[in-house]
mmCIF file of C-alpha atoms in Angstrom:
data_model
loop_
_atom_site.group_PDB
_atom_site.id
_atom_site.type_symbol
_atom_site.label_atom_id
_atom_site.label_comp_id
_atom_site.label_asym_id
_atom_site.label_seq_id
_atom_site.Cartn_x
_atom_site.Cartn_y
_atom_site.Cartn_z
ATOM 1 C CA MET R 1 23.178 -4.458 7.577
ATOM 2 C CA THR R 2 25.070 -1.680 6.222
ATOM 3 C CA ALA R 3 25.822 -3.659 3.059
ATOM 4 C CA THR R 4 22.563 -4.717 3.165
ATOM 5 C CA LEU R 5 20.846 -1.627 2.584
ATOM 6 C CA GLY R 6 22.023 -0.747 -0.971
ATOM 7 C CA VAL R 7 19.677 -3.615 -2.131
ATOM 8 C CA ALA R 8 20.120 -3.708 -5.513
ATOM 9 C CA GLY R 9 20.787 -0.528 -6.848
ATOM 10 C CA VAL R 10 18.883 1.187 -10.012
ATOM 11 C CA GLY R 11 20.411 1.586 -13.342
ATOM 12 C CA THR R 12 19.736 5.390 -14.430
ATOM 13 C CA ALA R 13 20.763 8.044 -12.099
ATOM 14 C CA GLU R 14 18.589 9.875 -9.904
ATOM 15 C CA ALA R 15 17.377 13.178 -10.656
ATOM 16 C CA ALA R 16 18.284 15.962 -8.493
ATOM 17 C CA PRO R 17 15.827 16.830 -5.727
ATOM 18 C CA SER R 18 14.295 20.894 -5.851
ATOM 19 C CA LYS R 19 14.030 20.565 -2.151
ATOM 20 C CA LYS R 20 15.075 18.269 0.167
ATOM 21 C CA TYR R 21 12.164 16.516 2.792
ATOM 22 C CA PRO R 22 13.460 15.014 6.631
ATOM 23 C CA VAL R 23 13.263 11.620 6.589
ATOM 24 C CA SER R 24 12.368 9.265 9.887
ATOM 25 C CA TRP R 25 12.967 5.765 9.634
ATOM 26 C CA ASP R 26 11.342 5.293 13.161
ATOM 27 C CA PHE R 27 7.940 4.400 13.260
ATOM 28 C CA ARG R 28 7.342 5.988 17.119
ATOM 29 C CA SER R 29 8.334 8.870 15.973
ATOM 30 C CA ALA R 30 5.160 9.829 14.293
ATOM 31 C CA ILE R 31 3.312 8.373 17.064
ATOM 32 C CA PRO R 32 3.243 11.867 18.742
ATOM 33 C CA ASN R 33 1.911 14.128 16.161
ATOM 34 C CA VAL R 34 -0.570 11.943 14.137
ATOM 35 C CA LEU R 35 -3.513 13.354 16.337
ATOM 36 C CA ASN R 36 -2.546 16.871 15.253
ATOM 37 C CA GLN R 37 -1.795 15.733 11.797
ATOM 38 C CA THR R 38 -5.029 14.349 10.937
ATOM 39 C CA LEU R 39 -6.829 16.279 13.153
ATOM 40 C CA ASP R 40 -5.601 19.442 10.450
ATOM 41 C CA ALA R 41 -7.378 18.236 6.973
ATOM 42 C CA ASN R 42 -4.811 20.600 5.073
ATOM 43 C CA TRP R 43 -1.782 18.519 6.585
ATOM 44 C CA SER R 44 -0.198 15.572 4.127
ATOM 45 C CA PRO R 45 3.311 14.392 4.933
ATOM 46 C CA PRO R 46 6.411 16.341 3.910
ATOM 47 C CA GLY R 47 7.443 15.861 -0.157
ATOM 48 C CA ALA R 48 3.194 14.889 -0.704
ATOM 49 C CA ASN R 49 1.173 16.843 -2.936
ATOM 50 C CA ASP R 50 3.504 19.789 -4.027
ATOM 51 C CA PRO R 51 2.031 21.379 -6.823
ATOM 52 C CA SER R 52 4.920 22.959 -8.306
ATOM 53 C CA CYS R 53 6.315 19.560 -9.106
ATOM 54 C CA THR R 54 6.559 18.654 -12.454
ATOM 55 C CA LEU R 55 6.863 15.321 -14.328
ATOM 56 C CA THR R 56 10.158 14.326 -15.649
ATOM 57 C CA GLU R 57 11.231 12.106 -18.260
ATOM 58 C CA GLU R 58 12.711 10.208 -16.070
ATOM 59 C CA ARG R 59 9.981 10.525 -13.508
ATOM 60 C CA PRO R 60 6.936 10.231 -15.912
ATOM 61 C CA ASN R 61 4.481 8.463 -13.593
ATOM 62 C CA PRO R 62 2.681 10.051 -10.368
ATOM 63 C CA VAL R 63 3.406 8.235 -7.404
ATOM 64 C CA ILE R 64 -0.053 7.667 -4.939
ATOM 65 C CA LEU R 65 1.329 6.337 -1.555
ATOM 66 C CA LEU R 66 -2.585 4.755 -0.688
ATOM 67 C CA ASN R 67 -2.412 4.005 3.178
ATOM 68 C CA ALA R 68 -3.114 1.133 5.067
ATOM 69 C CA THR R 69 -6.292 0.239 7.011
ATOM 70 C CA ALA R 70 -7.533 2.714 10.479
ATOM 71 C CA THR R 71 -4.422 5.321 8.677
ATOM 72 C CA THR R 72 -4.476 8.178 7.198
ATOM 73 C CA GLN R 73 -1.347 10.443 5.448
ATOM 74 C CA TRP R 74 0.509 10.102 8.348
ATOM 75 C CA ALA R 75 1.363 6.074 7.566
ATOM 76 C CA TYR R 76 3.406 7.913 5.086
ATOM 77 C CA SER R 77 5.604 10.394 6.531
ATOM 78 C CA ALA R 78 8.282 8.566 5.824
ATOM 79 C CA GLY R 79 7.890 7.211 2.769
ATOM 80 C CA ALA R 80 6.534 10.360 0.197
ATOM 81 C CA PRO R 81 10.320 12.548 1.856
ATOM 82 C CA TYR R 82 12.287 10.062 0.816
ATOM 83 C CA LEU R 83 10.176 9.876 -2.411
ATOM 84 C CA ALA R 84 10.075 13.271 -3.172
ATOM 85 C CA ASN R 85 13.815 13.314 -2.506
ATOM 86 C CA ARG R 86 14.405 11.394 -5.253
ATOM 87 C CA GLY R 87 12.568 13.698 -7.856
ATOM 88 C CA TYR R 88 9.088 11.261 -7.722
ATOM 89 C CA CYS R 89 5.962 13.626 -8.278
ATOM 90 C CA VAL R 90 4.318 11.938 -4.610
ATOM 91 C CA TYR R 91 0.297 12.526 -3.999
ATOM 92 C CA THR R 92 -1.334 11.681 -0.608
ATOM 93 C CA PHE R 93 -4.707 11.945 0.755
ATOM 94 C CA ASN R 94 -7.196 10.264 3.535
ATOM 95 C CA TYR R 95 -9.771 7.617 2.683
ATOM 96 C CA GLY R 96 -12.439 5.057 3.816
ATOM 97 C CA ASN R 97 -13.591 7.585 5.843
ATOM 98 C CA ILE R 98 -16.999 6.188 7.866
ATOM 99 C CA THR R 99 -17.818 9.544 9.849
ATOM 100 C CA PRO R 100 -18.481 12.649 8.505
ATOM 101 C CA ILE R 101 -15.589 14.967 10.283
ATOM 102 C CA PRO R 102 -13.613 14.949 7.236
ATOM 103 C CA SER R 103 -10.652 15.283 9.162
ATOM 104 C CA PHE R 104 -11.474 12.235 11.468
ATOM 105 C CA PRO R 105 -8.326 10.439 12.772
ATOM 106 C CA ILE R 106 -8.982 6.864 12.268
ATOM 107 C CA GLN R 107 -9.908 5.959 8.401
ATOM 108 C CA GLY R 108 -9.549 3.393 5.882
ATOM 109 C CA LEU R 109 -12.418 1.432 7.264
ATOM 110 C CA ALA R 110 -15.201 1.702 4.989
ATOM 111 C CA ASP R 111 -16.786 -1.057 2.770
ATOM 112 C CA ILE R 112 -13.447 -1.293 -0.124
ATOM 113 C CA GLU R 113 -15.674 -1.524 -2.844
ATOM 114 C CA GLY R 114 -17.155 2.017 -1.805
ATOM 115 C CA SER R 115 -13.437 3.428 -1.016
ATOM 116 C CA ALA R 116 -11.828 2.066 -4.692
ATOM 117 C CA ARG R 117 -14.403 4.310 -5.798
ATOM 118 C CA GLU R 118 -13.276 6.667 -4.190
ATOM 119 C CA ILE R 119 -8.787 5.936 -4.553
ATOM 120 C CA SER R 120 -10.382 6.009 -9.008
ATOM 121 C CA ARG R 121 -11.705 9.821 -8.863
ATOM 122 C CA LYS R 122 -8.491 11.172 -6.639
ATOM 123 C CA ILE R 123 -6.020 9.483 -9.366
ATOM 124 C CA ASP R 124 -8.161 11.081 -11.900
ATOM 125 C CA GLN R 125 -7.872 14.555 -10.577
ATOM 126 C CA ILE R 126 -4.484 13.848 -10.187
ATOM 127 C CA MET R 127 -3.749 12.752 -13.490
ATOM 128 C CA ARG R 128 -5.656 15.704 -15.641
ATOM 129 C CA ARG R 129 -3.938 17.876 -12.520
ATOM 130 C CA THR R 130 -0.835 16.277 -13.923
ATOM 131 C CA GLY R 131 -0.775 15.437 -17.249
ATOM 132 C CA ALA R 132 0.422 11.914 -16.391
ATOM 133 C CA LYS R 133 -0.397 8.954 -19.352
ATOM 134 C CA LYS R 134 -0.885 6.559 -16.045
ATOM 135 C CA VAL R 135 -0.110 6.526 -11.890
ATOM 136 C CA ASP R 136 2.360 3.889 -9.997
ATOM 137 C CA LEU R 137 0.628 2.810 -6.770
ATOM 138 C CA VAL R 138 2.485 2.313 -3.216
ATOM 139 C CA GLY R 139 -0.098 0.920 -0.357
ATOM 140 C CA TRP R 140 0.739 -0.575 2.457
ATOM 141 C CA SER R 141 -1.678 -3.292 3.572
ATOM 142 C CA GLN R 142 -4.987 -2.461 2.450
ATOM 143 C CA GLY R 143 -3.377 0.333 0.530
ATOM 144 C CA GLY R 144 -1.696 -2.432 -1.420
ATOM 145 C CA GLY R 145 -3.548 -5.589 -1.377
ATOM 146 C CA LEU R 146 -7.545 -5.740 -1.885
ATOM 147 C CA LEU R 147 -8.179 -2.206 -2.521
ATOM 148 C CA PRO R 148 -6.090 -1.096 -5.143
ATOM 149 C CA HIS R 149 -6.615 -4.538 -6.735
ATOM 150 C CA TYR R 150 -10.353 -4.117 -7.070
ATOM 151 C CA TYR R 151 -9.577 -0.579 -8.328
ATOM 152 C CA ILE R 152 -7.660 -2.822 -11.186
ATOM 153 C CA ASP R 153 -9.489 -5.329 -11.858
ATOM 154 C CA PHE R 154 -13.068 -4.276 -11.942
ATOM 155 C CA LEU R 155 -12.673 -0.339 -12.006
ATOM 156 C CA GLY R 156 -10.969 0.130 -15.383
ATOM 157 C CA GLY R 157 -7.167 0.640 -13.496
ATOM 158 C CA ASP R 158 -5.865 -1.534 -15.257
ATOM 159 C CA LYS R 159 -5.244 1.575 -17.714
ATOM 160 C CA LYS R 160 -3.415 3.433 -16.109
ATOM 161 C CA VAL R 161 -1.709 1.303 -13.376
ATOM 162 C CA ASP R 162 2.159 1.269 -14.554
ATOM 163 C CA LYS R 163 3.384 -0.049 -11.350
ATOM 164 C CA VAL R 164 1.630 -1.309 -7.917
ATOM 165 C CA ILE R 165 3.535 -2.221 -5.229
ATOM 166 C CA GLY R 166 2.105 -3.577 -2.256
ATOM 167 C CA ILE R 167 4.187 -3.111 1.434
ATOM 168 C CA ALA R 168 2.973 -6.042 3.899
ATOM 169 C CA PRO R 169 0.124 -6.019 1.364
ATOM 170 C CA GLY R 170 -3.256 -8.068 2.643
ATOM 171 C CA ASP R 171 -3.499 -10.060 -0.616
ATOM 172 C CA HIS R 172 -5.533 -12.573 -0.227
ATOM 173 C CA GLY R 173 -6.772 -12.396 2.883
ATOM 174 C CA SER R 174 -5.911 -12.710 6.318
ATOM 175 C CA THR R 175 -6.668 -14.830 8.975
ATOM 176 C CA GLY R 176 -5.504 -12.128 11.789
ATOM 177 C CA ASP R 177 -3.255 -13.923 13.427
ATOM 178 C CA MET R 178 -5.496 -16.323 13.532
ATOM 179 C CA LEU R 179 -8.655 -13.376 15.227
ATOM 180 C CA THR R 180 -10.733 -14.294 12.018
ATOM 181 C CA TYR R 181 -11.676 -18.239 13.242
ATOM 182 C CA VAL R 182 -13.195 -16.538 17.214
ATOM 183 C CA ARG R 183 -16.276 -16.369 14.772
ATOM 184 C CA TYR R 184 -16.640 -20.300 14.180
ATOM 185 C CA PHE R 185 -15.131 -21.571 17.913
ATOM 186 C CA ILE R 186 -17.741 -19.766 20.055
ATOM 187 C CA PRO R 187 -20.788 -20.081 18.181
ATOM 188 C CA PRO R 188 -23.624 -18.244 18.465
ATOM 189 C CA PHE R 189 -21.844 -15.594 19.775
ATOM 190 C CA GLY R 190 -18.956 -15.485 17.611
ATOM 191 C CA PRO R 191 -20.883 -15.321 14.553
ATOM 192 C CA LEU R 192 -23.435 -12.668 15.916
ATOM 193 C CA GLY R 193 -20.283 -10.705 17.300
ATOM 194 C CA TYR R 194 -18.487 -10.842 13.876
ATOM 195 C CA ASP R 195 -21.332 -9.648 12.243
ATOM 196 C CA ILE R 196 -21.572 -6.728 13.992
ATOM 197 C CA PHE R 197 -17.889 -5.879 13.675
ATOM 198 C CA LYS R 198 -18.931 -6.633 9.861
ATOM 199 C CA ALA R 199 -21.620 -4.060 10.166
ATOM 200 C CA LEU R 200 -19.422 -1.246 11.702
ATOM 201 C CA PHE R 201 -16.682 -1.108 10.124
ATOM 202 C CA PRO R 202 -16.583 -3.327 6.853
ATOM 203 C CA ALA R 203 -13.536 -3.047 5.824
ATOM 204 C CA PHE R 204 -11.757 -5.420 7.952
ATOM 205 C CA ALA R 205 -14.664 -7.927 8.107
ATOM 206 C CA GLN R 206 -13.200 -7.751 3.757
ATOM 207 C CA GLN R 207 -10.171 -8.524 4.310
ATOM 208 C CA ALA R 208 -10.212 -11.785 6.171
ATOM 209 C CA GLN R 209 -9.251 -14.950 4.378
ATOM 210 C CA TYR R 210 -12.285 -16.253 2.926
ATOM 211 C CA SER R 211 -14.750 -13.276 2.707
ATOM 212 C CA ASP R 212 -16.863 -12.519 -0.478
ATOM 213 C CA LEU R 213 -14.508 -9.853 -1.748
ATOM 214 C CA VAL R 214 -11.501 -11.840 -1.436
ATOM 215 C CA ARG R 215 -13.133 -14.587 -3.509
ATOM 216 C CA LYS R 216 -14.456 -12.074 -5.945
ATOM 217 C CA VAL R 217 -11.093 -10.163 -6.391
ATOM 218 C CA TYR R 218 -8.891 -13.099 -6.452
ATOM 219 C CA GLY R 219 -10.957 -15.606 -7.561
ATOM 220 C CA ASN R 220 -9.629 -15.561 -11.511
ATOM 221 C CA GLY R 221 -6.295 -14.860 -10.751
ATOM 222 C CA ASP R 222 -4.326 -12.064 -9.302
ATOM 223 C CA THR R 223 -2.705 -9.821 -11.707
ATOM 224 C CA LYS R 224 -3.854 -7.912 -14.695
ATOM 225 C CA PRO R 225 -2.641 -7.551 -18.323
ATOM 226 C CA GLY R 226 -1.026 -4.416 -18.715
ATOM 227 C CA PRO R 227 0.572 -2.724 -14.396
ATOM 228 C CA HIS R 228 3.627 -4.981 -13.255
ATOM 229 C CA TYR R 229 2.933 -5.772 -9.604
ATOM 230 C CA THR R 230 5.136 -6.159 -6.240
ATOM 231 C CA THR R 231 5.031 -7.186 -3.522
ATOM 232 C CA ILE R 232 7.336 -6.170 -0.208
ATOM 233 C CA VAL R 233 6.344 -8.785 2.673
ATOM 234 C CA THR R 234 7.682 -9.667 6.054
ATOM 235 C CA LYS R 235 7.750 -13.182 7.606
ATOM 236 C CA TYR R 236 7.693 -11.108 10.615
ATOM 237 C CA ASP R 237 3.909 -10.129 10.456
ATOM 238 C CA GLU R 238 1.548 -10.449 12.719
ATOM 239 C CA ILE R 239 -1.964 -8.804 11.117
ATOM 240 C CA ALA R 240 -1.739 -9.510 7.510
ATOM 241 C CA THR R 241 -1.156 -13.904 7.964
ATOM 242 C CA PRO R 242 0.000 -16.155 6.782
ATOM 243 C CA PHE R 243 2.412 -13.831 5.709
ATOM 244 C CA THR R 244 3.069 -15.868 2.483
ATOM 245 C CA ASN R 245 -0.823 -14.629 1.870
ATOM 246 C CA GLY R 246 0.526 -10.927 0.342
ATOM 247 C CA PHE R 247 2.756 -13.491 -2.356
ATOM 248 C CA LEU R 248 0.902 -13.216 -5.573
ATOM 249 C CA GLU R 249 1.412 -15.730 -9.425
ATOM 250 C CA GLY R 250 1.985 -14.107 -12.206
ATOM 251 C CA ASP R 251 4.451 -13.614 -15.346
ATOM 252 C CA ASN R 252 4.037 -9.971 -14.054
ATOM 253 C CA VAL R 253 5.131 -10.430 -10.889
ATOM 254 C CA THR R 254 8.456 -10.025 -8.261
ATOM 255 C CA ASN R 255 7.412 -11.094 -5.278
ATOM 256 C CA LEU R 256 10.001 -9.341 -2.603
ATOM 257 C CA LEU R 257 10.555 -11.223 1.143
ATOM 258 C CA LEU R 258 12.836 -9.039 3.137
ATOM 259 C CA GLN R 259 14.671 -11.819 5.044
ATOM 260 C CA ASP R 260 15.886 -13.561 1.509
ATOM 261 C CA ASP R 261 18.805 -10.232 1.785
ATOM 262 C CA CYS R 262 18.951 -10.032 5.265
ATOM 263 C CA PRO R 263 18.051 -12.296 7.657
ATOM 264 C CA VAL R 264 18.568 -10.544 10.327
ATOM 265 C CA ASP R 265 15.659 -7.675 9.476
ATOM 266 C CA LEU R 266 12.648 -7.617 12.084
ATOM 267 C CA SER R 267 10.116 -5.303 10.196
ATOM 268 C CA GLU R 268 6.640 -6.656 10.858
ATOM 269 C CA HIS R 269 3.852 -5.234 9.536
ATOM 270 C CA LEU R 270 3.610 -2.093 11.498
ATOM 271 C CA SER R 271 7.013 -0.448 11.135
ATOM 272 C CA ILE R 272 7.740 -2.230 7.647
ATOM 273 C CA ASN R 273 6.523 1.005 5.898
ATOM 274 C CA PHE R 274 8.847 2.574 8.080
ATOM 275 C CA SER R 275 11.931 0.326 7.074
ATOM 276 C CA GLU R 276 14.467 2.053 4.786
ATOM 277 C CA ARG R 277 15.449 -1.187 2.986
ATOM 278 C CA THR R 278 11.199 -1.173 2.033
ATOM 279 C CA TRP R 279 11.395 1.630 0.422
ATOM 280 C CA ARG R 280 14.765 1.366 -0.878
ATOM 281 C CA HIS R 281 13.335 -1.753 -3.073
ATOM 282 C CA VAL R 282 9.466 0.577 -3.576
ATOM 283 C CA ARG R 283 12.635 2.979 -4.889
ATOM 284 C CA ASN R 284 13.993 -0.378 -7.320
ATOM 285 C CA ALA R 285 10.561 -1.345 -8.236
ATOM 286 C CA MET R 286 9.728 1.740 -9.696
ATOM 287 C CA ALA R 287 12.709 2.180 -11.958
ATOM 288 C CA PHE R 288 12.786 -1.337 -12.952
ATOM 289 C CA ALA R 289 10.652 0.044 -16.582
ATOM 290 C CA THR R 290 7.765 2.103 -17.492
ATOM 291 C CA SER R 291 5.193 0.319 -19.284
ATOM 292 C CA ARG R 292 6.163 2.164 -22.396
ATOM 293 C CA ASP R 293 9.427 -0.677 -21.925
ATOM 294 C CA ARG R 294 8.822 -3.164 -19.801
ATOM 295 C CA THR R 295 11.172 -6.631 -20.019
ATOM 296 C CA PRO R 296 10.352 -9.635 -17.901
ATOM 297 C CA THR R 297 11.837 -9.681 -14.232
ATOM 298 C CA ALA R 298 12.791 -12.990 -11.569
ATOM 299 C CA ARG R 299 11.271 -13.594 -9.233
ATOM 300 C CA VAL R 300 12.331 -13.299 -5.455
ATOM 301 C CA GLY R 301 10.765 -15.362 -2.772
ATOM 302 C CA VAL R 302 8.529 -18.022 -1.870
ATOM 303 C CA ARG R 303 4.882 -18.994 -2.349
#
């Protein structure tokens, strides 16, 4: 593992950060403080939303981290400080709240099309505040799959996004380890239960394989010209299943399977976002090129 942790090195020297933030690579360490963090409406992970952060020629794009379904900003208590320590201006926020409580600890459950409009407004605010011409999006699960893809495809995000990086992304929909098929096996209660679930928690149902939204987003191709897409996938994913759905097709795509360069990496859908190897891949994907100087990249992984 020591040798593989290096992952492919980036070609440019890293900018020296003005601050050093603590990074914890243990998913379990985030759990005890989740409630306190989410109930504080002003809380954001270390390194994120720093008003003193300034974009540079080496780091010209704000990095916006998009949460997974049923999580909030705590999801990036490892990724945000890791990137901030390397000179990136990192931004987080919550979206998809189905309650009237702004700091409700479980978010990302609302209708994904509405959430996409919500993040569109947030991205515009960040671009105005920083003066950026483009942003980089890094998302986990929904935040790396349907949500940014809808924003890019239907809300003009293809003109604003330089790079989009999906960590265990819910591309092409998920079977939820076959749970989505229950509605077919237990008629009539299966379909009824599914419809109730869909009404209460739209984002879960919309991410099911073959959902109407999945067909709408991926039906005419996986990508749009402009952004570069990177997927970081694990074969041990037990939620975004089958894991091969996470890969994309397109000339502007890099697909990465964590086990290709480290067969003993046991990351699954939750721990992948707290893996240092994951975030080294994220860093390399963002250092790969800017939209002003981009060359084709090899695709890694299988579809």
